[in-house]
XYZ file of C-alpha atoms in Angstrom:
460
model
C -15.196 -24.116 2.628
C -15.658 -27.379 1.331
C -12.771 -29.085 -0.319
C -16.062 -29.290 -3.650
C -16.218 -26.044 -3.654
C -12.865 -25.229 -3.016
C -12.438 -27.036 -7.007
C -15.366 -25.977 -8.030
C -13.900 -22.475 -8.042
C -10.605 -23.328 -9.556
C -6.440 -23.258 -9.427
C -5.891 -19.612 -7.634
C -2.753 -18.021 -5.134
C -3.517 -20.692 -2.521
C -4.863 -24.198 -4.876
C -2.913 -26.899 -7.514
C -4.632 -29.694 -9.162
C -2.517 -32.226 -10.015
C -4.659 -35.420 -11.872
C -1.753 -37.761 -10.891
C 1.913 -37.553 -9.005
C 4.910 -37.932 -11.741
C 7.673 -40.009 -10.994
C 9.521 -36.465 -12.282
C 7.900 -34.156 -12.170
C 9.948 -30.008 -11.279
C 6.927 -28.359 -12.588
C 4.994 -29.924 -9.687
C 8.669 -29.262 -7.087
C 8.681 -25.616 -8.608
C 4.399 -25.000 -7.302
C 5.847 -26.474 -3.546
C 8.628 -23.874 -3.658
C 6.204 -20.967 -4.636
C 3.684 -22.126 -1.596
C 6.190 -21.971 1.830
C 6.952 -18.826 0.170
C 4.380 -17.488 0.544
C 2.264 -16.221 3.830
C -0.816 -18.428 2.509
C 1.030 -21.316 2.000
C -1.301 -23.373 -0.478
C -2.701 -26.484 -1.658
C -1.256 -28.988 -3.985
C -5.171 -32.105 -4.411
C -3.628 -35.036 -6.304
C -7.022 -36.240 -8.626
C -8.313 -33.560 -10.097
C -7.071 -32.594 -14.117
C -6.895 -29.406 -15.338
C -10.232 -29.280 -16.310
C -11.649 -29.555 -12.746
C -12.596 -33.165 -13.523
C -12.689 -35.293 -9.871
C -10.609 -37.553 -11.288
C -8.933 -39.566 -8.450
C -6.298 -41.711 -7.305
C -6.163 -45.456 -7.333
C -6.842 -46.553 -3.550
C -3.263 -48.911 -3.597
C -1.016 -46.596 -4.472
C -1.913 -43.710 -2.520
C 0.510 -44.996 0.135
C 3.162 -45.440 -2.822
C 2.349 -41.254 -3.850
C 2.869 -40.326 -0.170
C 6.261 -42.374 0.450
C 7.377 -40.778 -3.583
C 6.121 -37.152 -2.316
C 8.019 -36.207 0.404
C 11.005 -37.763 -0.629
C 10.498 -36.126 -3.359
C 10.204 -32.745 -2.128
C 12.745 -33.904 1.018
C 15.252 -34.326 -2.214
C 15.086 -31.142 -4.452
C 14.448 -28.759 -1.953
C 15.523 -26.104 0.589
C 15.353 -25.683 2.786
C 13.228 -28.280 4.741
C 9.485 -28.067 3.320
C 7.325 -30.050 5.759
C 4.281 -31.476 3.854
C 1.041 -32.643 5.836
C -1.556 -34.640 3.233
C -4.952 -35.904 4.158
C -7.323 -38.160 1.648
C -10.582 -36.963 0.663
C -13.822 -39.388 -0.559
C -15.458 -36.340 -3.060
C -18.041 -37.470 -5.773
C -16.942 -41.271 -4.550
C -13.617 -40.516 -6.026
C -10.517 -40.595 -3.882
C -8.345 -37.292 -3.684
C -5.177 -36.939 -1.757
C -4.048 -33.236 -0.737
C -0.293 -31.469 -0.263
C -1.067 -28.964 2.882
C 2.369 -26.703 1.615
C 2.624 -24.102 5.043
C 4.237 -20.896 4.665
C 7.629 -21.729 6.265
C 9.754 -18.866 8.036
C 12.864 -19.338 6.886
C 12.686 -17.536 2.886
C 13.482 -18.357 1.208
C 12.823 -21.555 -0.172
C 14.165 -22.936 -4.156
C 15.509 -25.966 -5.335
C 18.737 -27.091 -4.740
C 19.819 -28.364 -8.622
C 18.940 -24.255 -9.714
C 20.377 -22.293 -6.448
C 19.208 -19.652 -5.156
C 18.769 -17.198 -7.809
C 17.219 -19.113 -10.195
C 15.065 -21.694 -7.997
C 13.057 -19.203 -5.910
C 10.014 -19.416 -6.945
C 6.526 -17.165 -6.159
C 3.000 -17.186 -6.814
C 1.678 -14.894 -8.678
C -2.409 -15.527 -8.847
C -2.874 -20.051 -10.552
C 0.680 -19.341 -12.308
C 3.758 -20.040 -10.592
C 7.399 -18.463 -11.607
C 10.456 -17.344 -10.608
C 11.089 -14.400 -8.263
C 12.127 -11.362 -9.408
C 15.382 -10.137 -7.697
C 13.617 -7.737 -5.733
C 11.034 -10.481 -4.819
C 14.043 -12.485 -3.431
C 15.679 -9.729 -1.651
C 12.533 -9.526 -0.226
C 12.309 -13.367 1.325
C 15.968 -13.395 2.399
C 15.035 -10.658 4.792
C 12.178 -11.239 5.270
C 13.871 -15.086 6.689
C 15.879 -12.555 8.859
C 11.940 -11.833 10.344
C 13.929 -8.463 7.971
C 11.608 -5.671 6.150
C 13.402 -3.147 4.391
C 12.325 -0.564 5.416
C 14.193 -1.210 8.846
C 17.239 -1.444 7.148
C 20.259 0.303 8.676
C 21.688 2.615 6.640
C 24.731 1.845 6.786
C 27.416 3.154 4.197
C 25.200 6.194 4.711
C 27.327 7.296 7.391
C 26.018 8.227 10.972
C 22.714 11.056 10.858
C 22.329 14.517 9.869
C 21.110 15.861 13.100
C 18.881 18.559 11.156
C 17.658 15.991 9.345
C 16.152 14.099 13.409
C 15.329 17.954 13.421
C 13.225 18.608 10.408
C 11.915 15.125 11.066
C 10.423 16.342 14.532
C 8.857 19.672 13.169
C 6.726 17.644 9.715
C 5.760 15.014 12.823
C 5.379 16.939 15.153
C 2.825 19.616 12.388
C 0.200 16.309 12.071
C -0.351 15.477 16.214
C -1.159 19.348 16.665
C -0.139 22.248 18.554
C -0.618 20.959 22.058
C 1.340 17.199 21.619
C 5.049 17.147 22.536
C 7.554 17.349 20.977
C 9.035 13.796 18.983
C 11.942 13.037 20.880
C 15.484 11.633 19.173
C 15.014 8.909 21.699
C 11.658 8.147 20.900
C 12.766 7.571 16.597
C 15.454 4.879 18.024
C 12.906 3.725 20.162
C 10.828 3.915 16.876
C 13.432 1.772 15.082
C 13.824 5.104 13.150
C 16.768 5.168 13.934
C 19.730 2.634 15.509
C 22.888 3.556 18.375
C 25.133 1.778 16.586
C 28.599 2.337 19.268
C 26.488 5.622 20.680
C 26.318 6.612 16.818
C 22.564 7.043 15.820
C 22.326 5.025 12.107
C 19.299 5.833 10.162
C 17.269 3.130 9.234
C 15.570 3.089 5.330
C 12.096 4.199 7.164
C 14.047 8.083 8.025
C 15.431 7.836 5.068
C 11.705 7.601 3.099
C 10.473 10.529 6.014
C 13.445 12.741 5.632
C 15.528 13.367 3.211
C 14.748 11.033 0.357
C 16.946 10.279 -2.198
C 15.482 6.617 -3.453
C 14.978 7.869 -7.267
C 12.413 5.655 -7.342
C 10.736 6.225 -4.215
C 8.667 9.448 -6.295
C 4.763 9.536 -7.590
C 4.508 9.741 -10.985
C 0.813 12.187 -11.830
C -0.338 13.212 -14.375
C -3.603 14.684 -15.884
C -5.379 13.988 -19.046
C -7.354 15.195 -21.867
C -9.194 11.936 -22.803
C -9.652 8.257 -21.234
C -6.165 7.689 -22.748
C -2.554 8.635 -21.889
C -2.522 9.359 -25.554
C -2.792 14.225 -24.754
C -1.373 15.545 -21.097
C -3.687 17.678 -19.489
C -0.849 18.129 -16.977
C 1.955 16.381 -14.983
C 3.707 16.588 -12.457
C 6.423 14.232 -10.321
C 6.976 14.386 -6.409
C 9.485 13.220 -4.567
C 11.248 13.840 -1.196
C 10.046 13.181 1.376
C 7.253 10.475 1.181
C 4.602 13.089 3.742
C 5.545 15.178 1.551
C 4.212 13.423 -1.793
C 1.198 12.338 0.085
C 0.141 15.449 0.477
C 1.338 16.860 -2.962
C -0.147 13.544 -4.624
C -3.683 14.537 -3.352
C -3.778 17.813 -3.896
C -2.973 16.659 -7.418
C -5.356 14.742 -7.609
C -8.278 17.490 -6.055
C -7.638 19.898 -8.748
C -8.552 18.345 -11.558
C -11.365 16.735 -10.466
C -14.598 18.510 -9.725
C -16.490 20.311 -6.756
C -20.594 20.063 -6.532
C -23.147 21.402 -4.636
C -24.641 18.986 -1.763
C -27.995 20.540 0.277
C -27.508 19.238 3.575
C -30.653 20.887 4.613
C -30.033 24.148 5.497
C -26.856 24.527 3.857
C -24.555 24.148 0.964
C -22.819 22.201 1.210
C -19.768 21.870 -0.979
C -17.816 18.303 -2.365
C -15.556 16.787 -4.089
C -17.095 13.757 -6.584
C -14.672 11.473 -4.841
C -14.037 11.889 -0.084
C -10.997 13.768 0.340
C -10.757 10.960 2.400
C -11.210 7.813 0.246
C -8.256 9.230 -2.343
C -5.367 10.002 1.104
C -6.369 6.428 2.210
C -5.223 5.008 -1.390
C -2.674 7.524 -1.595
C -1.294 6.152 2.137
C -2.076 2.516 0.827
C 0.261 2.984 -2.374
C 3.490 4.532 0.020
C 3.035 2.238 2.565
C 2.534 -1.186 0.983
C 4.750 -0.573 -2.354
C 6.909 -3.139 -2.173
C 10.224 0.009 -2.188
C 13.188 -2.750 -4.223
C 11.173 -2.228 -7.190
C 11.802 0.001 -9.927
C 9.378 1.878 -10.693
C 6.916 5.020 -9.174
C 2.927 5.336 -7.300
C 1.943 6.400 -10.514
C -1.538 8.531 -10.383
C -3.885 9.230 -12.912
C -6.477 11.379 -13.847
C -8.655 10.608 -17.357
C -12.215 12.718 -17.869
C -14.068 9.003 -15.853
C -11.801 7.610 -13.080
C -9.187 8.205 -11.441
C -6.519 5.346 -11.001
C -3.427 5.248 -8.126
C -1.366 2.500 -8.920
C 1.269 0.689 -6.063
C 4.082 -1.073 -7.983
C 5.210 -5.160 -6.750
C 2.500 -7.332 -6.568
C 1.019 -8.050 -2.067
C 3.327 -9.375 0.367
C 1.813 -12.204 1.950
C -1.366 -12.331 1.400
C -4.084 -13.143 -1.698
C -6.199 -10.296 -2.746
C -9.183 -11.904 -1.652
C -7.217 -11.753 1.844
C -7.295 -8.506 1.425
C -11.064 -7.729 -0.112
C -11.622 -9.372 2.474
C -9.160 -6.137 5.115
C -6.075 -8.342 6.343
C -3.793 -6.647 5.458
C 0.232 -8.159 5.784
C 2.094 -4.678 6.691
C 5.196 -4.892 4.386
C 6.852 -1.838 5.758
C 6.154 -1.446 9.322
C 7.922 0.369 10.416
C 6.883 3.392 7.564
C 2.987 2.038 9.328
C 4.158 2.665 12.578
C 5.071 6.050 11.856
C 1.565 6.643 9.792
C -0.121 5.566 12.319
C 1.334 7.431 14.744
C 1.232 10.849 12.590
C -2.725 9.733 12.545
C -2.184 10.069 9.223
C -3.715 6.232 8.464
C -6.130 5.250 10.640
C -5.906 1.413 11.545
C -3.438 -1.096 9.370
C -5.195 -2.953 7.575
C -9.363 -1.185 7.501
C -7.809 1.234 4.970
C -9.678 -0.715 2.134
C -12.971 -0.546 4.554
C -12.554 2.849 4.816
C -12.756 3.451 1.183
C -15.641 2.095 0.457
C -17.479 3.013 3.712
C -16.451 6.724 2.854
C -17.564 5.734 -0.969
C -21.047 4.521 0.306
C -21.591 7.642 1.997
C -20.808 9.935 -0.282
C -23.463 8.378 -2.510
C -20.737 7.113 -5.303
C -19.479 4.666 -7.373
C -16.752 2.796 -4.819
C -13.461 2.363 -6.201
C -12.419 -0.514 -8.389
C -9.538 -3.177 -7.411
C -6.614 -5.106 -9.647
C -3.750 -6.862 -8.773
C -1.336 -8.820 -10.695
C 2.398 -8.949 -10.187
C 3.165 -6.330 -11.490
C 1.604 -4.171 -8.215
C -2.158 -2.787 -7.095
C -4.233 -0.709 -9.183
C -6.774 1.208 -7.304
C -9.322 3.148 -9.707
C -11.876 5.635 -8.769
C -14.585 6.230 -11.031
C -15.682 10.259 -10.527
C -19.384 10.380 -9.558
C -21.827 12.839 -10.078
C -23.210 15.572 -7.462
C -26.542 16.960 -7.170
C -24.595 19.859 -8.941
C -21.168 19.722 -10.096
C -19.585 22.258 -11.116
C -16.411 22.865 -12.207
C -13.892 23.037 -8.997
C -12.539 27.063 -8.696
C -9.560 27.509 -10.248
C -6.540 28.309 -7.686
C -6.040 32.408 -7.401
C -2.331 32.042 -6.748
C -1.462 35.689 -6.881
C -0.243 36.679 -2.677
C -0.840 40.747 -4.349
C -4.835 39.334 -4.173
C -5.009 38.476 -0.329
C -4.821 40.529 2.409
C -1.857 40.541 5.043
C -4.554 38.162 7.372
C -5.166 35.604 4.596
C -1.438 35.658 3.467
C -0.075 34.991 6.991
C -2.944 33.118 7.625
C -2.252 31.118 4.511
C 1.277 30.687 5.639
C 0.701 29.438 9.314
C -1.731 26.298 8.097
C 0.822 26.573 5.355
C 3.702 24.746 8.368
C 0.468 23.679 11.375
C -1.724 21.962 9.229
C -3.897 21.490 12.353
C -4.176 24.073 13.795
C -8.042 24.889 15.333
C -9.019 28.408 15.176
C -7.799 29.476 18.276
C -4.200 28.355 17.745
C -4.170 30.072 14.784
C -5.506 33.842 15.823
C -2.984 33.325 19.490
C 0.641 32.704 16.588
C -1.105 35.764 15.291
C -2.655 38.036 17.660
C -5.710 38.361 15.643
C -9.273 37.202 16.590
C -10.566 33.942 16.404
C -12.680 35.645 14.059
C -10.603 36.912 11.894
C -8.701 33.784 11.177
C -12.545 31.715 10.181
C -13.345 35.145 7.944
C -9.945 34.876 6.729
C -9.841 30.989 6.306
C -13.077 31.624 4.689
C -12.044 33.780 1.651
C -8.904 31.126 0.839
C -11.002 28.281 0.350
C -13.286 30.252 -1.515
C -10.008 31.050 -3.292
C -9.481 27.616 -4.728
C -6.627 28.422 -2.208
C -7.386 25.301 0.713
C -9.989 22.589 1.998
C -10.087 21.156 5.413
C -10.083 18.146 5.986
C -12.162 15.981 8.881
C -13.588 17.584 12.034
C -12.862 20.743 13.364
C -10.693 19.639 16.314
C -9.350 16.944 14.795
C -9.435 17.378 10.749
C -6.186 18.800 9.040
C -6.103 21.956 6.741
C -4.578 21.281 3.473
C -2.981 24.152 1.216
C -3.688 23.378 -2.226
């Protein structure tokens, strides 16, 4: 993309215009610092005004402009920020382009103001003071760390029952044929840290197990109308982030419609929003949210849409890069474990899969809104061939047969189990398992996600 095209698009997360270089320009220094703190870096174009008019720079003053800019940044900012300067001719006028790359020693700040006040970040086309949690993230990044990798020293040695519980949880996602996860594997995955022969939990381990971080929760609400004035239902889910994922997905599925779609000779029951797209959006919210921010993930089900909000501005990428499939992992340890558990397929491809899944289901694609507060994903509620209210769950276990009760209990603990595995574990035939699950599905108590071999059961 040419410089002319960039100018026509206007100021953005990665582009700022300056008509000239003033002798003292605090706003300019703030922008330089913000670009250095951004993973994408940024450019400042001198010779263009705020209205995208190319005014140009006097050729005789270019050398002085370069010297003044480099000296100003060196004297006012710390750590040292490297700037690349180039001269271009656009529409027969001369402009100067300052390229500020992302720095590896964040946070960058204005010396006179100090780190706490003088650290700035780029939000859209504006430059703002870094909030406390943003500053903490920049400090971690400068030390080549992520928050989920931080060792919980104050928590004391890890509880071995928590290790056993997490191993069981991971195994339930991998299926009965998978090898049990060992304590040494958890150390290798950086869920645990060995300090002087003592095992200490990391934040990622804490999130996957007992998770007592107050704001690391999902708040769900279903509303009567298309505003938040009147609740139809509301829940708050805490504990392990894996449990939160399953609970929030079940909440959404309870409050959206199912319908019928004819596929050849068969009638398929389908949700108006594809389950895999909902699951992808919830997984992304858990993996990419800022756990330092004092805000919950929010799920809202309205008659015309479903919204999933993840707190925390985008991490080290722009909105356009996100929509193009780029991914910068804010919580890489958690993301790696989700990948190993087959909860997410591949990093950076989630949005593309959401678009593809919705296109295949012939429903409207999700919409994204990004700002300094976080990322909002909106799914318009679609129409399938014959939409009918989803059957209410029959929560009375007295109406279940012994086989149905046993199968329900088993797949809740082993969601990846095949018909054969369930039958073997319960000493009943494969056909009996199929019949029991068919009855549970008709009661709205379970559903199947994915294929018979690689899919999983979801207990509602």
